[in-house]
PDB file of N, CA and C in Angstrom:
ATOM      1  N   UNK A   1      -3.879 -15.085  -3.712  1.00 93.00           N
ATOM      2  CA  UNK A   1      -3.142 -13.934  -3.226  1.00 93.00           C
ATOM      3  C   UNK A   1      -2.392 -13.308  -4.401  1.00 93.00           C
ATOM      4  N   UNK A   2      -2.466 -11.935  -4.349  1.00 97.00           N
ATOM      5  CA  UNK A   2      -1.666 -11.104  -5.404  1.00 97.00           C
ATOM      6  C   UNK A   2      -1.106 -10.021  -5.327  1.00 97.00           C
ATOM      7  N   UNK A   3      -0.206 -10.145  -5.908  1.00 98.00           N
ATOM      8  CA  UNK A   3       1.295  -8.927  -5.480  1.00 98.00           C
ATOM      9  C   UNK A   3       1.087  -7.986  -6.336  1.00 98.00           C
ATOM     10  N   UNK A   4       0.886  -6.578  -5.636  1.00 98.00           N
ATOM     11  CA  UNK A   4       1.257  -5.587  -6.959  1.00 98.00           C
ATOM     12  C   UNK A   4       1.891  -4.630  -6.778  1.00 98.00           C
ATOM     13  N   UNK A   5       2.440  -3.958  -7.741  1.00 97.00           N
ATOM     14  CA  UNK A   5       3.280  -2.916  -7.804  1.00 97.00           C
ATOM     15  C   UNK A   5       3.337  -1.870  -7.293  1.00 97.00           C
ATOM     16  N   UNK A   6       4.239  -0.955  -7.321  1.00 97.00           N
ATOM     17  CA  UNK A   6       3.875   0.738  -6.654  1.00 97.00           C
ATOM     18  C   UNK A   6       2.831   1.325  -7.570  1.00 97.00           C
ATOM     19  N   UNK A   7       2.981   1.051  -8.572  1.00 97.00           N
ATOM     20  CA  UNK A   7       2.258   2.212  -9.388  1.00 97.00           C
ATOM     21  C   UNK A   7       0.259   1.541  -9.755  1.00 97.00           C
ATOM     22  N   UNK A   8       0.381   0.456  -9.349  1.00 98.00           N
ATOM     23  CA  UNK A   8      -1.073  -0.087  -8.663  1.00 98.00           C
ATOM     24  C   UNK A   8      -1.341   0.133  -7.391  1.00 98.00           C
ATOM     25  N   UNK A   9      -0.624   0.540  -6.463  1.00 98.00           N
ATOM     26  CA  UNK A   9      -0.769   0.482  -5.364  1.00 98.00           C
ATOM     27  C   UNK A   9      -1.642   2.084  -5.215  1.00 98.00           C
ATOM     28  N   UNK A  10      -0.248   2.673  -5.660  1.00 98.00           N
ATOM     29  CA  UNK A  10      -0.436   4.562  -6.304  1.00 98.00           C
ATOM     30  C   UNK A  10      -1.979   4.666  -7.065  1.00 98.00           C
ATOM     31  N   UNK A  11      -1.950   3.701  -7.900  1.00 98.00           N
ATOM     32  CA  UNK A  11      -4.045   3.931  -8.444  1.00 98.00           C
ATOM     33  C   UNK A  11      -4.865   3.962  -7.460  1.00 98.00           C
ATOM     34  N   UNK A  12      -4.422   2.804  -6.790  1.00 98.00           N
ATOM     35  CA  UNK A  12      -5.621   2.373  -5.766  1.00 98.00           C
ATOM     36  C   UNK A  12      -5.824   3.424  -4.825  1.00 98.00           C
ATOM     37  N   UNK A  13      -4.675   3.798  -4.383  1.00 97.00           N
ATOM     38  CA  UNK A  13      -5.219   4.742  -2.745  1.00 97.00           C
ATOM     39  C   UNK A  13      -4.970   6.290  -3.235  1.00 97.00           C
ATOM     40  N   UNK A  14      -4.708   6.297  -4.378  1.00 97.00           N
ATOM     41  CA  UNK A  14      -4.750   8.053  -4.822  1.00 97.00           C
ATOM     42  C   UNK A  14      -3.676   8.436  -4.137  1.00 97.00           C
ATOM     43  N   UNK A  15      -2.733   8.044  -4.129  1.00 98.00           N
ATOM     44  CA  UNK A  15      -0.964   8.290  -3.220  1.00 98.00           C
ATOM     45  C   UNK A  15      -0.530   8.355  -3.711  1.00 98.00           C
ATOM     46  N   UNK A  16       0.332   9.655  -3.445  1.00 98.00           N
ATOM     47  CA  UNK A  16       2.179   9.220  -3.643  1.00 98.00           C
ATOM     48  C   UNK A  16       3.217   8.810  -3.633  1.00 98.00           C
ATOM     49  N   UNK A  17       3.808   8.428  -4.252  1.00 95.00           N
ATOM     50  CA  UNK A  17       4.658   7.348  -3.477  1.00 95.00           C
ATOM     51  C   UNK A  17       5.861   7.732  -2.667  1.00 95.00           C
ATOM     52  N   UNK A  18       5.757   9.470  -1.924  1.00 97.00           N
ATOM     53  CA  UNK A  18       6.516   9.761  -1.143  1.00 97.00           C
ATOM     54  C   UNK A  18       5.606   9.600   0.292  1.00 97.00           C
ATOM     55  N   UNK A  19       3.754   9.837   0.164  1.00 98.00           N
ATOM     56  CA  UNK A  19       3.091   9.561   1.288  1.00 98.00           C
ATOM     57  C   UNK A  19       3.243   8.011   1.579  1.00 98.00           C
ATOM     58  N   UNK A  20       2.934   7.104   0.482  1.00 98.00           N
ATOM     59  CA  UNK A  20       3.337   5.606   1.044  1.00 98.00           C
ATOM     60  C   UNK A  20       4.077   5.794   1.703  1.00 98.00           C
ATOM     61  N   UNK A  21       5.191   5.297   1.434  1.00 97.00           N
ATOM     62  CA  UNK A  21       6.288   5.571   2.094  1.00 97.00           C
ATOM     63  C   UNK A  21       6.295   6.192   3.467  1.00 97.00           C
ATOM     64  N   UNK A  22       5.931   7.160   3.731  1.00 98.00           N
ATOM     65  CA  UNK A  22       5.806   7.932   5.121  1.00 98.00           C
ATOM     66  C   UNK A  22       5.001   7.064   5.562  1.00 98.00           C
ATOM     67  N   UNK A  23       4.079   7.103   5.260  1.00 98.00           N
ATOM     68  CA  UNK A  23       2.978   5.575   6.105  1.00 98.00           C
ATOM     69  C   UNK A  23       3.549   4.368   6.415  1.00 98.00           C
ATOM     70  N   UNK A  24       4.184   3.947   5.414  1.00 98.00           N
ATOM     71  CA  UNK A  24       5.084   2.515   6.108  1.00 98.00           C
ATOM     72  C   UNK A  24       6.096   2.869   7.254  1.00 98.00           C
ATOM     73  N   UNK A  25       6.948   4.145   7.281  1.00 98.00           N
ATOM     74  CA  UNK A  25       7.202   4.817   8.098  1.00 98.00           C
ATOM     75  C   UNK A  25       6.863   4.943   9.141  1.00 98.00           C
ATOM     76  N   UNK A  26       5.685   5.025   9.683  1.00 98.00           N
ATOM     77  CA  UNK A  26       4.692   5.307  10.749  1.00 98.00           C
ATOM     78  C   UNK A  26       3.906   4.155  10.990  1.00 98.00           C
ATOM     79  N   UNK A  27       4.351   3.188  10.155  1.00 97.00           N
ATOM     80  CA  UNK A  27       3.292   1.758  10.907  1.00 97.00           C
ATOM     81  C   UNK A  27       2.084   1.626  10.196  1.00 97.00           C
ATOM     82  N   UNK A  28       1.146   2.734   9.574  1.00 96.00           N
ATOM     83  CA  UNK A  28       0.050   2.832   8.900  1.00 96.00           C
ATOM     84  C   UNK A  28      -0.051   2.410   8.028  1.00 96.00           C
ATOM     85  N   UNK A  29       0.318   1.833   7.265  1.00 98.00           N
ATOM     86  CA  UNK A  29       0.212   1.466   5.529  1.00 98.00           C
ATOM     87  C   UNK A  29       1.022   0.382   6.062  1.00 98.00           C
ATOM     88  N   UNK A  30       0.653  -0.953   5.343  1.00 98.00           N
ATOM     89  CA  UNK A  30       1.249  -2.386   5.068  1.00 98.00           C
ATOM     90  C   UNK A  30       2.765  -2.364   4.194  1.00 98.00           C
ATOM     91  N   UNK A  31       3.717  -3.209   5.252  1.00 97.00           N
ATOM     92  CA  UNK A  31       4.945  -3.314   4.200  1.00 97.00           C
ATOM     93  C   UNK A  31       4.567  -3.639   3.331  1.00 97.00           C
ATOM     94  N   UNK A  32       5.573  -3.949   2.409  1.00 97.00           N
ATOM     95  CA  UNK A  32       5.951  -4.027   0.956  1.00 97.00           C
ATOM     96  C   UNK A  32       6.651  -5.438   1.032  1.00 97.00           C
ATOM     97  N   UNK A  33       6.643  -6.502   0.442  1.00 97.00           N
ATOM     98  CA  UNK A  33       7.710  -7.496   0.261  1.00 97.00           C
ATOM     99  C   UNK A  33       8.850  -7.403  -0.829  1.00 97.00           C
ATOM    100  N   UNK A  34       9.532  -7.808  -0.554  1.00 96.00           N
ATOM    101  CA  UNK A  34      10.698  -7.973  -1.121  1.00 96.00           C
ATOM    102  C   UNK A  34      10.595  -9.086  -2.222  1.00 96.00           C
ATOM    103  N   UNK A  35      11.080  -9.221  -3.109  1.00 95.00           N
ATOM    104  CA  UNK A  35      10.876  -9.638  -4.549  1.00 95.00           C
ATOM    105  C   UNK A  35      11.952  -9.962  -5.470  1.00 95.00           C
ATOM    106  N   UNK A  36      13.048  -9.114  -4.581  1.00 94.00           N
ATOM    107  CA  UNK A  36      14.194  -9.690  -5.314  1.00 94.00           C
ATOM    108  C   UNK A  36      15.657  -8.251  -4.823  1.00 94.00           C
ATOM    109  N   UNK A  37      16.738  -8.049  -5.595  1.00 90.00           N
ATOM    110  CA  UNK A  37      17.676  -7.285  -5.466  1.00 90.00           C
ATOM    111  C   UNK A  37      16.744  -5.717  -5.300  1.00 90.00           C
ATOM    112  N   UNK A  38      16.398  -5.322  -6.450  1.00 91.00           N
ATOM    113  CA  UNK A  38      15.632  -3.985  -6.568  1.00 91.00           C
ATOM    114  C   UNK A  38      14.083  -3.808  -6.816  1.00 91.00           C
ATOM    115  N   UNK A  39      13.243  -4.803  -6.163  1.00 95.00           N
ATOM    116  CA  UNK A  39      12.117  -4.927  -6.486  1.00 95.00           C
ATOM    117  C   UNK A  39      11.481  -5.402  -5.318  1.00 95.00           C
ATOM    118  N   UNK A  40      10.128  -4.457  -5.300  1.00 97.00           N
ATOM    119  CA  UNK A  40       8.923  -4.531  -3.920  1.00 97.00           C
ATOM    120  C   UNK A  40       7.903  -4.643  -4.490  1.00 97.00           C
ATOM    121  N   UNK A  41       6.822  -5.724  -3.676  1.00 98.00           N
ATOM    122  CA  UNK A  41       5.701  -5.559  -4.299  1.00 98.00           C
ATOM    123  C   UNK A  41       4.473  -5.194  -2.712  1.00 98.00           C
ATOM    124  N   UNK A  42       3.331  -5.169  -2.944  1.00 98.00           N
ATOM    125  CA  UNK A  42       2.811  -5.286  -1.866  1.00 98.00           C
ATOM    126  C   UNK A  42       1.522  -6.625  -1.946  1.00 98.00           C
ATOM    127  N   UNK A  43       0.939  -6.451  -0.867  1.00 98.00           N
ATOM    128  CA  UNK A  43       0.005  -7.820  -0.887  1.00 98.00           C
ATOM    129  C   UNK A  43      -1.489  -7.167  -1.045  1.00 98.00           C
ATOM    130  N   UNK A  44      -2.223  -7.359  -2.491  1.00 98.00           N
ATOM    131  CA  UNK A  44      -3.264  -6.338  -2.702  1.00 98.00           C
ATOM    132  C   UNK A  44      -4.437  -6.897  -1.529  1.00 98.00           C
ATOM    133  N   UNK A  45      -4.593  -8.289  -1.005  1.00 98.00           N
ATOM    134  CA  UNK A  45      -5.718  -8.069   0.077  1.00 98.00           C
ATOM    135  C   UNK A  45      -5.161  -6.775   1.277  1.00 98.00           C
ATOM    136  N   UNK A  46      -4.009  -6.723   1.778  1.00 98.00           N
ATOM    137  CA  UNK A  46      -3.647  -5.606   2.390  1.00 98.00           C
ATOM    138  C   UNK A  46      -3.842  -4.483   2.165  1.00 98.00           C
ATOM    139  N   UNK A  47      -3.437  -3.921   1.305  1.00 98.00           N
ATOM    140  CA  UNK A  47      -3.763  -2.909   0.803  1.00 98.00           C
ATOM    141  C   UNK A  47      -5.329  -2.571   0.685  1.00 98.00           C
ATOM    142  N   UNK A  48      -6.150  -3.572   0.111  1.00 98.00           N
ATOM    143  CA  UNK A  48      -7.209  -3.470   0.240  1.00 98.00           C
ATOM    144  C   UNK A  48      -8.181  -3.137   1.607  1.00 98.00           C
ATOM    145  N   UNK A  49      -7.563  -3.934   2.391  1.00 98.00           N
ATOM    146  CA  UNK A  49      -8.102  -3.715   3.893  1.00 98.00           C
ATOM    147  C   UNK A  49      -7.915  -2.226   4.482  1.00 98.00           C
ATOM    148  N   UNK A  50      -6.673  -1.906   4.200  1.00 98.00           N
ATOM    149  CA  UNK A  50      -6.475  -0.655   4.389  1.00 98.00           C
ATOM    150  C   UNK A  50      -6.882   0.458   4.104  1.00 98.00           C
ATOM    151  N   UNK A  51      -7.052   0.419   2.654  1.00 98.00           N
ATOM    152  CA  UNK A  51      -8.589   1.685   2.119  1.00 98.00           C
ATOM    153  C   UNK A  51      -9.900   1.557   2.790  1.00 98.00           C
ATOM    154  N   UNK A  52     -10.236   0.242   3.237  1.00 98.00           N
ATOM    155  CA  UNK A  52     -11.562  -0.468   3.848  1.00 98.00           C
ATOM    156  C   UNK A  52     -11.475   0.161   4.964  1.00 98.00           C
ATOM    157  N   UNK A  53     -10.421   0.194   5.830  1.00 97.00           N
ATOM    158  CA  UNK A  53     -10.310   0.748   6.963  1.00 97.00           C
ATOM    159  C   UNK A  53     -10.550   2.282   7.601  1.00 97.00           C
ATOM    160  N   UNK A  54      -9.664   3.110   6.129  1.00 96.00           N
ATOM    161  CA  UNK A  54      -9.725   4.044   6.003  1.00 96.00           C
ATOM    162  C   UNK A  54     -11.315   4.873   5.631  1.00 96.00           C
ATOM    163  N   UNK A  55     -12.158   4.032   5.136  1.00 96.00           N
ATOM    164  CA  UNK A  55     -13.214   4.395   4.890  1.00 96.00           C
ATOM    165  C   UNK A  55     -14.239   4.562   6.385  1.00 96.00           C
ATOM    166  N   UNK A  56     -14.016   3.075   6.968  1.00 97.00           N
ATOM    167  CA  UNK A  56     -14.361   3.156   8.230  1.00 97.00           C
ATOM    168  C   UNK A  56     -14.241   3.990   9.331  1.00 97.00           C
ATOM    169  N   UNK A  57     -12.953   5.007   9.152  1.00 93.00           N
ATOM    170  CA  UNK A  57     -13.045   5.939   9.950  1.00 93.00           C
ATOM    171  C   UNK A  57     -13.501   7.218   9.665  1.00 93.00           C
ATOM    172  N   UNK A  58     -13.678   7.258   8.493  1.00 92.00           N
ATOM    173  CA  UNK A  58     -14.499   8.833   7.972  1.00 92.00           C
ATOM    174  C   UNK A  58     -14.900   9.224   8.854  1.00 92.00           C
TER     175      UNK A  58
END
């Protein structure tokens, strides 16, 4: 399992990180874990599933 950053996250799904955000917002996009005082990471099989998903509904 592997944690990555916003700005891997931001490569992967071609996002912003004001649309993330709105998506975690709305339930759609996978939280983020917590990592410490000022630091989030996310869980890249998640994320992954989620583009997977997204493809699936084209």
């Amino acid at each position: 399992m592997r944690l990555i950053k916003l700005k891997e996250v931001m490569a992967k799904t071609s996002l912003g990180h004001s649309s993330i955000y709105k998506f975690i917002a709305e339930g759609s996009f996978p939280k983020q874990v917590s990592l410490g005082a000022k630091s989030v990471a996310w869980v890249e099989s998640e994320v992954d599933e989620w583009i997977l998903d997204r493809i699936k509904k084209r």
